[in-house]
Coordinates of C-alpha atoms in Angstrom, one line a residue:
M1327 CA 121.7 79.8 134.7
L1328 CA 118.4 81.6 135.1
A1329 CA 119.8 84.5 133.0
A1330 CA 120.8 82.1 130.2
I1331 CA 117.4 80.5 130.2
L1332 CA 115.7 83.9 130.1
D1333 CA 117.9 84.9 127.2
T1334 CA 117.4 81.8 125.1
K1335 CA 113.7 81.1 125.8
L1336 CA 112.2 84.5 126.0
H1337 CA 114.6 86.3 123.6
H1338 CA 115.0 89.4 125.9
K1339 CA 112.8 92.4 125.5
K1340 CA 111.1 91.7 122.2
N1341 CA 109.5 88.5 123.2
M1342 CA 108.5 89.6 126.6
K1343 CA 106.2 92.1 124.9
R1344 CA 104.3 89.3 123.3
Y1345 CA 103.0 87.5 126.3
I1346 CA 100.2 88.2 128.6
Y1347 CA 102.1 87.0 131.7
P1348 CA 103.0 89.9 134.0
H1349 CA 106.7 90.5 134.7
F1350 CA 106.6 89.1 138.2
L1351 CA 105.9 85.7 136.7
I1352 CA 109.1 85.7 134.6
L1353 CA 111.2 84.1 137.4
A1354 CA 108.6 81.4 137.8
V1355 CA 108.6 80.7 134.1
A1356 CA 112.4 80.4 134.2
M1357 CA 112.3 78.0 137.1
S1358 CA 109.7 75.9 135.3
L1359 CA 111.9 75.8 132.2
L1360 CA 114.9 74.8 134.4
L1361 CA 112.9 71.9 136.0
S1362 CA 111.6 70.8 132.6
S1363 CA 115.1 70.6 131.1
C1364 CA 115.4 67.1 132.6
V1365 CA 113.7 64.7 130.2
N1366 CA 110.9 62.7 131.7
H1367 CA 110.2 59.2 130.4
P1368 CA 107.3 58.0 132.5
D1369 CA 105.9 54.5 132.6
V1370 CA 102.7 53.8 130.8
P1371 CA 99.7 53.1 133.2
S1372 CA 99.5 49.5 134.3
S1373 CA 95.7 49.6 134.0
S1374 CA 93.3 51.9 132.2
K1375 CA 89.8 52.2 130.8
A1376 CA 89.4 52.4 127.0
A1377 CA 88.1 55.8 125.9
K1378 CA 87.2 54.4 122.5
S1379 CA 88.1 57.7 120.8
L1380 CA 91.1 59.6 119.6
P1381 CA 92.6 61.9 122.2
A1382 CA 91.5 65.6 122.0
I1383 CA 95.1 66.8 121.9
F1384 CA 96.1 70.4 121.1
P1385 CA 97.4 70.9 118.5
D1386 CA 95.6 68.2 116.6
Y1387 CA 98.5 66.0 115.3
C1388 CA 96.4 62.8 114.9
N1389 CA 97.1 61.1 111.6
V1390 CA 99.0 63.9 110.0
T1391 CA 101.8 63.7 107.5
V1392 CA 104.9 65.7 108.5
P1393 CA 108.3 66.5 106.9
C1394 CA 111.2 64.3 107.8
N1395 CA 113.0 67.3 109.3
I1396 CA 110.2 69.1 111.3
A1397 CA 110.6 70.2 114.9
P1398 CA 109.0 68.1 117.6
L1399 CA 105.2 67.9 117.5
N1400 CA 104.7 68.8 121.1
F1401 CA 101.0 68.7 122.3
M1402 CA 98.8 68.6 125.3
L1403 CA 95.5 67.3 126.7
P1404 CA 93.0 69.9 127.9
A1405 CA 94.3 71.1 131.3
G1406 CA 90.8 71.6 132.8
K1407 CA 89.7 68.0 132.0
Y1408 CA 92.9 66.0 132.7
E1409 CA 95.5 65.9 135.4
E1410 CA 98.2 63.9 133.6
C1411 CA 99.2 62.6 130.2
V1412 CA 101.5 59.8 129.1
T1413 CA 102.3 59.2 125.5
R1414 CA 104.2 56.3 123.9
F1415 CA 105.8 56.6 120.4
T1416 CA 106.7 53.4 118.5
T1417 CA 108.8 53.7 115.4
P1418 CA 108.6 51.2 112.5
D1419 CA 111.7 49.3 113.7
G1420 CA 110.1 48.7 117.1
Q1421 CA 111.9 51.4 119.1
Q1422 CA 109.7 52.9 121.8
Q1423 CA 109.9 56.1 123.9
T1424 CA 107.5 57.6 126.4
Y1425 CA 106.9 61.3 127.3
G1426 CA 104.6 63.2 129.6
K1427 CA 104.8 65.8 132.3
G1428 CA 101.5 67.1 133.6
V1429 CA 99.2 67.3 130.6
K1430 CA 101.9 68.2 128.2
V1431 CA 104.1 66.1 125.9
Q1432 CA 107.4 67.9 125.1
I1433 CA 110.0 65.8 123.2
P1434 CA 113.7 66.6 123.2
E1435 CA 114.8 67.6 119.7
S1436 CA 117.5 65.0 119.4
E1437 CA 115.2 62.1 120.4
W1438 CA 112.5 63.4 118.1
H1439 CA 114.8 63.6 115.1
A1440 CA 116.0 60.1 115.7
M1441 CA 112.4 58.9 115.6
L1442 CA 111.8 60.8 112.4
D1443 CA 114.9 59.3 110.8
A1444 CA 113.6 55.8 111.8
S1445 CA 110.2 56.5 110.4
K1446 CA 111.1 58.3 107.1
G1447 CA 108.7 57.2 104.4
K1448 CA 106.7 55.2 107.0
S1449 CA 104.7 56.0 110.1
M1450 CA 105.2 56.0 113.8
K1451 CA 102.5 54.8 116.2
V1452 CA 101.3 57.1 119.0
E1453 CA 99.4 55.9 122.1
V1454 CA 98.0 58.4 124.6
W1455 CA 96.8 57.9 128.1
G1456 CA 95.1 60.7 130.1
K1457 CA 94.3 60.7 133.8
K1458 CA 90.8 62.2 134.6
Q1459 CA 89.5 62.4 138.1
G1460 CA 92.1 59.9 139.3
E1461 CA 91.4 57.3 136.6
W1462 CA 93.6 56.5 133.6
L1463 CA 91.9 56.5 130.2
S1464 CA 93.5 54.9 127.1
F1465 CA 92.7 56.5 123.8
N1466 CA 92.6 55.0 120.3
P1467 CA 96.1 55.1 118.9
F1468 CA 96.9 57.2 115.9
E1469 CA 99.8 57.5 113.5
I1470 CA 102.2 60.3 112.4
H1471 CA 103.2 59.7 108.8
V1472 CA 106.8 60.9 108.0
A1473 CA 107.2 62.0 104.4
K1474 CA 110.6 61.5 102.7
E1475 CA 110.5 65.1 101.5
P1476 CA 111.9 67.7 103.9
I1477 CA 110.4 71.1 104.5
D1478 CA 112.4 74.4 103.9
E1479 CA 114.4 74.9 107.1
Y1480 CA 113.3 78.5 107.7
L1481 CA 110.1 80.5 107.9
S1482 CA 109.6 84.2 108.4
Y1483 CA 106.5 86.1 109.5
R1484 CA 105.4 89.4 110.9
L1485 CA 103.9 89.3 114.4
I1486 CA 101.1 91.8 114.8
E1487 CA 97.8 92.3 116.8
P1488 CA 94.8 90.7 115.0
S1489 CA 93.2 94.1 114.6
Y1490 CA 94.4 97.6 114.9
V1491 CA 94.0 101.2 114.0
A1492 CA 97.4 102.3 115.2
W1493 CA 100.7 100.4 115.6
T1494 CA 102.6 99.6 118.7
Y1495 CA 105.4 97.0 118.9
M1496 CA 105.8 95.1 115.7
E1497 CA 108.5 92.7 114.4
I1498 CA 109.4 90.5 111.5
A1499 CA 110.8 87.3 112.9
Q1500 CA 112.3 84.1 111.5
R1501 CA 112.0 80.6 112.8
N1502 CA 114.1 77.5 112.2
L1503 CA 111.4 74.8 111.4
T1504 CA 113.7 71.9 112.3
T1505 CA 114.1 73.4 115.9
F1506 CA 112.3 76.0 118.0
E1507 CA 114.9 78.7 117.5
E1508 CA 113.3 82.1 116.6
T1509 CA 115.3 85.2 115.9
Q1510 CA 114.4 88.7 114.9
I1511 CA 114.9 90.2 111.4
F1512 CA 113.6 93.7 112.2
N1513 CA 111.4 95.6 114.6
N1514 CA 109.6 98.9 114.4
E1515 CA 111.0 100.5 117.6
I1516 CA 114.4 101.0 116.2
T1517 CA 113.1 103.4 113.5
M1518 CA 110.7 105.5 115.6
N1519 CA 111.2 109.2 115.6
N1520 CA 111.5 111.4 118.7
N1521 CA 107.7 111.6 119.0
K1522 CA 107.5 107.8 119.2
I1523 CA 105.1 107.6 116.2
G1524 CA 104.3 103.9 115.6
Q1525 CA 105.9 102.3 112.5
C1526 CA 104.4 99.7 110.2
I1527 CA 106.9 97.2 108.9
N1528 CA 105.6 94.7 106.4
C1529 CA 105.9 92.9 103.1
H1530 CA 109.1 90.9 103.7
S1531 CA 110.0 89.1 100.5
Y1532 CA 112.8 87.0 99.0
Q1533 CA 114.1 86.0 95.6
N1534 CA 113.9 82.2 95.1
Y1535 CA 113.6 81.5 98.8
K1536 CA 117.1 82.9 99.5
T1537 CA 118.0 85.9 101.5
D1538 CA 120.8 87.6 99.7
N1539 CA 118.2 89.4 97.6
M1540 CA 115.2 90.4 99.8
L1541 CA 113.2 93.4 100.9
F1542 CA 110.7 94.8 103.4
H1543 CA 108.8 98.0 103.9
V1544 CA 108.8 100.7 106.6
R1545 CA 105.9 103.1 106.6
L1546 CA 105.2 106.5 108.3
A1547 CA 108.3 108.2 109.7
N1548 CA 111.6 107.2 108.1
A1549 CA 109.4 105.4 105.5
G1550 CA 110.9 103.5 102.6
T1551 CA 111.6 100.1 101.1
V1552 CA 114.6 98.3 102.5
I1553 CA 116.3 96.4 99.7
V1554 CA 119.1 93.8 100.1
N1555 CA 120.9 93.4 96.8
D1556 CA 123.6 90.7 96.9
G1557 CA 123.8 91.2 100.6
K1558 CA 124.1 95.0 100.5
V1559 CA 121.5 97.0 102.3
S1560 CA 119.9 100.2 101.1
K1561 CA 116.6 102.1 101.4
V1562 CA 114.7 103.3 98.4
D1563 CA 111.6 105.3 97.7
L1564 CA 109.3 103.5 95.3
K1565 CA 106.9 106.4 94.9
R1566 CA 107.4 108.2 91.6
D1567 CA 105.4 111.2 90.3
Y1568 CA 103.6 108.9 87.8
T1569 CA 102.6 106.2 90.3
I1570 CA 99.7 106.4 92.8
S1571 CA 101.8 105.1 95.7
G1572 CA 104.9 103.3 96.6
G1573 CA 105.0 99.5 96.3
A1574 CA 103.2 96.8 98.2
Y1575 CA 102.7 93.0 98.0
P1576 CA 106.1 92.4 96.3
S1577 CA 107.2 89.4 94.2
W1578 CA 110.8 88.9 93.1
H1579 CA 111.5 87.7 89.6
P1580 CA 113.1 84.3 90.0
T1581 CA 116.3 85.2 88.1
A1582 CA 116.4 88.9 87.3
K1583 CA 116.9 91.8 89.7
L1584 CA 113.3 92.8 89.2
V1585 CA 110.4 93.1 91.7
A1586 CA 106.8 93.4 90.8
F1587 CA 104.6 95.4 93.2
A1588 CA 101.1 96.6 93.6
A1589 CA 100.8 100.3 94.0
C1590 CA 97.7 100.8 96.2
K1591 CA 95.6 103.3 98.0
T1592 CA 94.4 100.9 100.7
R1593 CA 91.9 101.6 103.5
Q1594 CA 90.2 99.6 106.2
A1595 CA 86.8 99.8 107.9
F1596 CA 85.6 98.2 111.1
H1597 CA 82.2 96.5 111.2
T1598 CA 80.0 96.6 114.3
A1599 CA 77.7 93.6 113.5
N1600 CA 79.2 91.8 110.5
P1601 CA 81.0 88.7 111.6
N1602 CA 83.9 89.5 109.3
K1603 CA 84.8 92.3 111.7
I1604 CA 87.2 94.2 109.4
E1605 CA 87.1 95.1 105.7
V1606 CA 90.3 96.0 103.8
F1607 CA 89.8 97.4 100.3
D1608 CA 91.6 99.5 97.7
L1609 CA 90.4 102.8 96.4
A1610 CA 92.9 102.4 93.5
S1611 CA 95.6 99.9 92.7
D1612 CA 98.0 99.2 89.8
I1613 CA 100.9 96.9 89.1
I1614 CA 104.4 98.3 88.8
L1615 CA 107.9 96.9 88.1
Y1616 CA 111.0 97.9 90.0
D1617 CA 114.4 97.4 88.5
V1618 CA 116.8 97.0 91.4
A1619 CA 119.9 97.6 89.3
T1620 CA 118.8 101.0 87.9
D1621 CA 116.4 102.1 90.7
S1622 CA 113.7 102.6 88.1
V1623 CA 109.9 102.0 88.2
S1624 CA 107.8 101.2 85.2
I1625 CA 104.0 100.7 84.9
V1626 CA 102.8 97.2 84.1
C1627 CA 99.0 97.9 84.1
N1628 CA 97.0 100.9 85.5
D1629 CA 93.5 100.7 84.0
S1630 CA 91.6 103.4 85.8
T1631 CA 88.3 101.4 85.6
T1632 CA 89.7 98.4 87.4
L1633 CA 91.9 97.4 90.3
E1634 CA 95.0 95.2 89.9
V1635 CA 96.8 93.7 92.9
Y1636 CA 98.9 90.7 94.2
P1637 CA 101.4 90.1 91.4
T1638 CA 103.4 86.9 91.4
W1639 CA 105.9 85.4 88.9
S1640 CA 105.8 82.0 87.4
P1641 CA 108.8 79.9 88.4
D1642 CA 110.4 80.3 85.0
G1643 CA 109.9 84.1 85.1
K1644 CA 108.0 84.0 81.8
Y1645 CA 104.6 85.1 83.2
L1646 CA 103.5 87.7 85.7
Y1647 CA 100.2 86.6 87.4
Y1648 CA 98.0 89.1 89.2
C1649 CA 94.4 89.7 90.4
K1650 CA 92.1 92.1 88.5
T1651 CA 88.5 93.3 89.0
V1652 CA 85.9 93.8 86.4
P1653 CA 84.4 97.3 86.1
L1654 CA 81.5 97.9 88.5
P1655 CA 78.1 98.5 87.0
E1656 CA 77.8 102.2 85.9
E1657 CA 75.3 103.0 88.7
L1658 CA 77.9 102.0 91.3
R1659 CA 81.1 103.5 90.0
D1660 CA 80.8 106.8 91.7
K1661 CA 79.5 105.4 95.0
D1662 CA 81.4 105.3 98.3
I1663 CA 83.3 101.9 98.3
R1664 CA 82.3 101.4 101.9
F1665 CA 78.8 100.7 100.5
T1666 CA 79.8 98.8 97.4
Y1667 CA 82.8 96.7 98.7
E1668 CA 80.7 93.5 98.5
K1669 CA 80.3 94.0 94.7
V1670 CA 84.1 94.1 94.1
Q1671 CA 85.4 90.8 92.8
Y1672 CA 88.7 89.8 91.3
N1673 CA 89.7 87.4 88.4
L1674 CA 93.1 85.9 88.0
C1675 CA 95.1 87.2 85.0
R1676 CA 98.6 87.0 83.6
R1677 CA 100.9 88.7 81.1
P1678 CA 103.8 87.1 79.3
F1679 CA 107.2 88.7 80.1
D1680 CA 110.3 89.1 78.0
E1681 CA 113.3 89.3 80.4
T1682 CA 115.6 90.7 77.7
S1683 CA 113.5 93.7 76.9
H1684 CA 111.6 93.9 80.3
S1685 CA 108.4 94.1 78.3
F1686 CA 105.0 92.5 78.9
G1687 CA 102.6 91.0 76.4
E1688 CA 98.8 91.1 76.2
E1689 CA 96.8 90.3 79.3
E1690 CA 95.3 86.7 79.5
L1691 CA 92.4 85.6 81.6
V1692 CA 93.6 82.6 83.8
F1693 CA 90.6 82.0 86.0
D1694 CA 87.2 83.8 85.7
A1695 CA 86.1 83.9 89.3
V1696 CA 83.6 86.7 88.8
S1697 CA 81.5 84.6 86.4
Q1698 CA 81.0 82.2 89.4
D1699 CA 80.2 85.1 91.8
K1700 CA 83.6 84.7 93.5
S1701 CA 86.7 86.7 94.1
A1702 CA 90.2 85.2 93.6
T1703 CA 93.3 86.6 95.3
L1704 CA 96.9 85.8 96.2
P1705 CA 98.0 83.5 93.4
R1706 CA 101.0 81.3 93.8
I1707 CA 102.5 79.0 91.2
S1708 CA 104.0 75.7 92.3
P1709 CA 107.8 75.4 91.8
D1710 CA 107.3 72.9 88.9
G1711 CA 104.8 75.2 87.3
R1712 CA 102.0 72.6 87.3
Y1713 CA 99.6 74.1 89.9
L1714 CA 98.1 77.4 90.8
L1715 CA 97.2 78.1 94.4
F1716 CA 95.0 81.0 95.4
A1717 CA 92.5 82.3 98.0
L1718 CA 88.9 82.2 97.0
G1719 CA 86.0 84.0 98.6
K1720 CA 82.8 85.8 97.9
Y1721 CA 84.2 89.3 97.4
G1722 CA 87.1 91.6 98.0
C1723 CA 90.9 91.2 98.1
F1724 CA 91.6 90.6 101.8
H1725 CA 90.3 87.1 102.4
I1726 CA 92.1 86.6 105.7
R1727 CA 89.2 88.7 107.1
H1728 CA 86.5 86.8 105.3
N1729 CA 85.0 83.8 107.0
D1730 CA 83.9 82.1 103.8
A1731 CA 87.4 82.2 102.3
D1732 CA 89.2 79.0 101.4
I1733 CA 92.3 77.9 99.4
A1734 CA 91.8 76.7 95.9
C1735 CA 94.2 74.9 93.5
L1736 CA 93.9 74.6 89.7
P1737 CA 96.2 72.4 87.5
L1738 CA 97.9 74.6 84.9
D1739 CA 97.4 72.3 81.9
E1740 CA 95.8 73.4 78.6
D1741 CA 92.3 72.6 79.6
S1742 CA 92.6 74.5 82.9
M1743 CA 93.8 77.6 81.0
K1744 CA 90.7 78.2 78.9
G1745 CA 89.2 80.7 81.3
H1746 CA 86.5 78.5 82.9
T1747 CA 83.7 80.6 81.6
E1748 CA 81.4 77.8 80.7
D1749 CA 82.0 74.8 83.0
A1750 CA 83.0 74.7 86.7
P1751 CA 86.8 74.6 87.1
S1752 CA 88.4 71.3 88.0
F1753 CA 89.7 72.3 91.5
L1754 CA 91.9 69.9 93.4
D1755 CA 90.3 68.5 96.6
L1756 CA 91.7 70.6 99.4
T1757 CA 89.3 69.5 102.1
N1758 CA 92.2 68.3 104.2
L1759 CA 93.8 71.8 104.0
N1760 CA 90.9 74.1 104.4
S1761 CA 88.9 74.8 107.6
E1762 CA 85.2 75.3 107.8
G1763 CA 83.6 78.6 108.8
S1764 CA 86.9 80.5 109.3
P1765 CA 89.3 82.4 107.0
D1766 CA 92.1 80.5 105.2
S1767 CA 94.4 82.7 103.1
Y1768 CA 97.9 83.5 102.0
P1769 CA 98.8 80.1 100.4
T1770 CA 102.5 79.5 99.8
W1771 CA 104.6 76.6 98.3
S1772 CA 107.7 75.2 99.8
S1773 CA 110.8 75.3 97.5
N1774 CA 110.4 71.6 96.6
G1775 CA 106.6 71.9 96.0
H1776 CA 105.7 69.2 98.5
W1777 CA 104.4 71.5 101.3
I1778 CA 101.7 74.0 101.2
M1779 CA 101.6 76.6 103.9
V1780 CA 98.5 78.7 104.8
A1781 CA 97.6 81.4 107.3
S1782 CA 94.3 80.7 109.1
R1783 CA 92.2 81.9 112.0
R1784 CA 90.6 78.4 112.4
E1785 CA 91.4 77.9 116.1
D1786 CA 89.6 80.9 117.6
G1787 CA 88.5 83.1 114.7
N1788 CA 90.8 85.9 115.9
F1789 CA 94.5 85.0 115.8
C1790 CA 96.1 84.1 112.5
R1791 CA 98.4 81.0 112.8
V1792 CA 100.5 79.0 110.4
Y1793 CA 99.5 75.5 109.0
F1794 CA 101.3 73.1 106.8
S1795 CA 99.9 70.4 104.5
Y1796 CA 101.7 67.6 102.5
F1797 CA 101.2 67.9 98.7
N1798 CA 102.0 65.0 96.5
N1799 CA 100.9 64.7 92.8
G1800 CA 97.7 66.6 93.5
K1801 CA 96.8 64.9 96.7
V1802 CA 96.7 67.0 99.9
E1803 CA 97.0 65.6 103.4
K1804 CA 95.6 66.8 106.7
A1805 CA 96.9 70.3 107.7
F1806 CA 98.9 70.6 111.0
L1807 CA 99.8 73.6 113.1
L1808 CA 103.3 75.1 113.3
P1809 CA 104.8 73.2 116.3
Q1810 CA 106.0 75.1 119.3
E1811 CA 108.3 74.1 122.2
D1812 CA 105.4 74.7 124.6
P1813 CA 102.1 73.7 123.0
E1814 CA 100.3 76.2 125.1
Q1815 CA 102.3 79.0 123.4
N1816 CA 99.7 78.8 120.6
T1817 CA 97.1 80.1 123.0
Y1818 CA 99.0 82.7 125.1
L1819 CA 100.8 84.4 122.2
L1820 CA 98.5 87.3 121.5
K1821 CA 99.9 88.0 118.1
S1822 CA 98.9 87.0 114.6
F1823 CA 101.4 85.4 112.2
N1824 CA 101.2 87.6 109.1
R1825 CA 102.7 86.9 105.6
P1826 CA 104.4 83.6 106.4
E1827 CA 107.2 83.0 103.9
F1828 CA 109.4 79.9 103.3
M1829 CA 113.2 80.4 103.2
V1830 CA 116.0 77.9 102.5
E1831 CA 118.4 80.0 104.6
P1832 CA 118.1 82.6 107.4
V1833 CA 118.6 86.3 107.2
D1834 CA 122.0 86.9 108.5
I1835 CA 121.9 90.7 108.5
S1836 CA 121.3 92.0 112.0
V1837 CA 118.6 94.4 113.2
E1838 CA 121.3 97.0 113.9
E1839 CA 122.7 96.7 110.4
F1840 CA 119.3 97.2 108.8
S1841 CA 118.7 100.2 111.0
R1842 CA 121.7 102.1 109.7
V1843 CA 119.9 102.9 106.4
F1844 CA 117.4 105.0 108.4
K1845 CA 120.0 107.2 110.1

């Protein structure tokens, strides 16, 4: 029994490397999981004192809007302030259920999904009691609104340390968002050479949210891009004698076997006093196009006086969007970028694309961020083609390291496509999505366009975590943290969630099968 628990809850060796708990505590953790497998439905306190405030639960799920198929929103009261917690959920049809064990509320998946079904398109009421110094306090009730629209069932991400100069253990994992099941897509140990040189694996990407056409990169020893083409795995070298590097930051064309990449010479620098801590910048970057069928690479744009990065296709495949700098003032062009990086700013551009001839038209300016002393990166177009999401900061191309960075959204109507050179752009109100004073970056749309996902360091300024927000006709609801089986996992997992990507299906190819292309 204990062995089964360790296998399903800790995912053998790979997950044990993520936690700060020493190995001698593994047995204790397993015993705790065994004891908690019995559902606890406690009685609500017979008497309590009104706290006259919302409960300070973690994660903060008070008055959020969630998908009708999301995993249980387990949460906790601060362990140092409270001894116990009891929570009562009431669905719109009057059904009630209570949960609580210690300071945590952990809901069985079957019971949670039954409550979601009963609340779809409506709200469930949540009442929380907390025991503090032997006295029960009753907090103001809140609601969890349940949208009719589901979220994509799967999410993938790279798990890495929040800052690094060398690589140790790294993996790309996938999570079932309707449950807590997490499995591994690939890890960097299996490709290490005899000298145990650390690998970097990154840039997992999918065509139209599906996994039969996908890719990821492996760097250093055994380097290459792993391509899955109609379910068949191969490894290719994207570096050609006429490109400055291999590919990075990929974007699959929605229908054709084509992938747009940035070709970059990327560097990072570490600050000693700057609160942004790390700066990531490009010495050079172009946009290239890879034809999967012919294994050919062509240049999309490679202006030597500018930097182009972060390509992304429109949902109809007729435009390729990307970020592009304006030339630096002449007196700064030959300076070391470590001293001029704050002057580097990106606009959003696009080129029309002809799928038949694989040719691109003239460049068009989509959003003139530089004229507003801003830098726009990571564009993503909504599945219906109506909205443009991107990260917006003061400078640079790596906003997940910039504390001033937020997510912005522009409607893609005719008025919004005029370059915004004279008047301020009509951004949507994303107050409920963005955090204050911490980096928000890597915005992504769900396949139905009703859920926005962002990567953010808002909890502690260090670790990047995943947040979702409901999007409906331009209105954005309060963001909520990716739910975990143990709400405390969000504090003891010492890894950052990097490049979170929605998927409508899991990757079924095993780690071992992927590894064969390196042998």
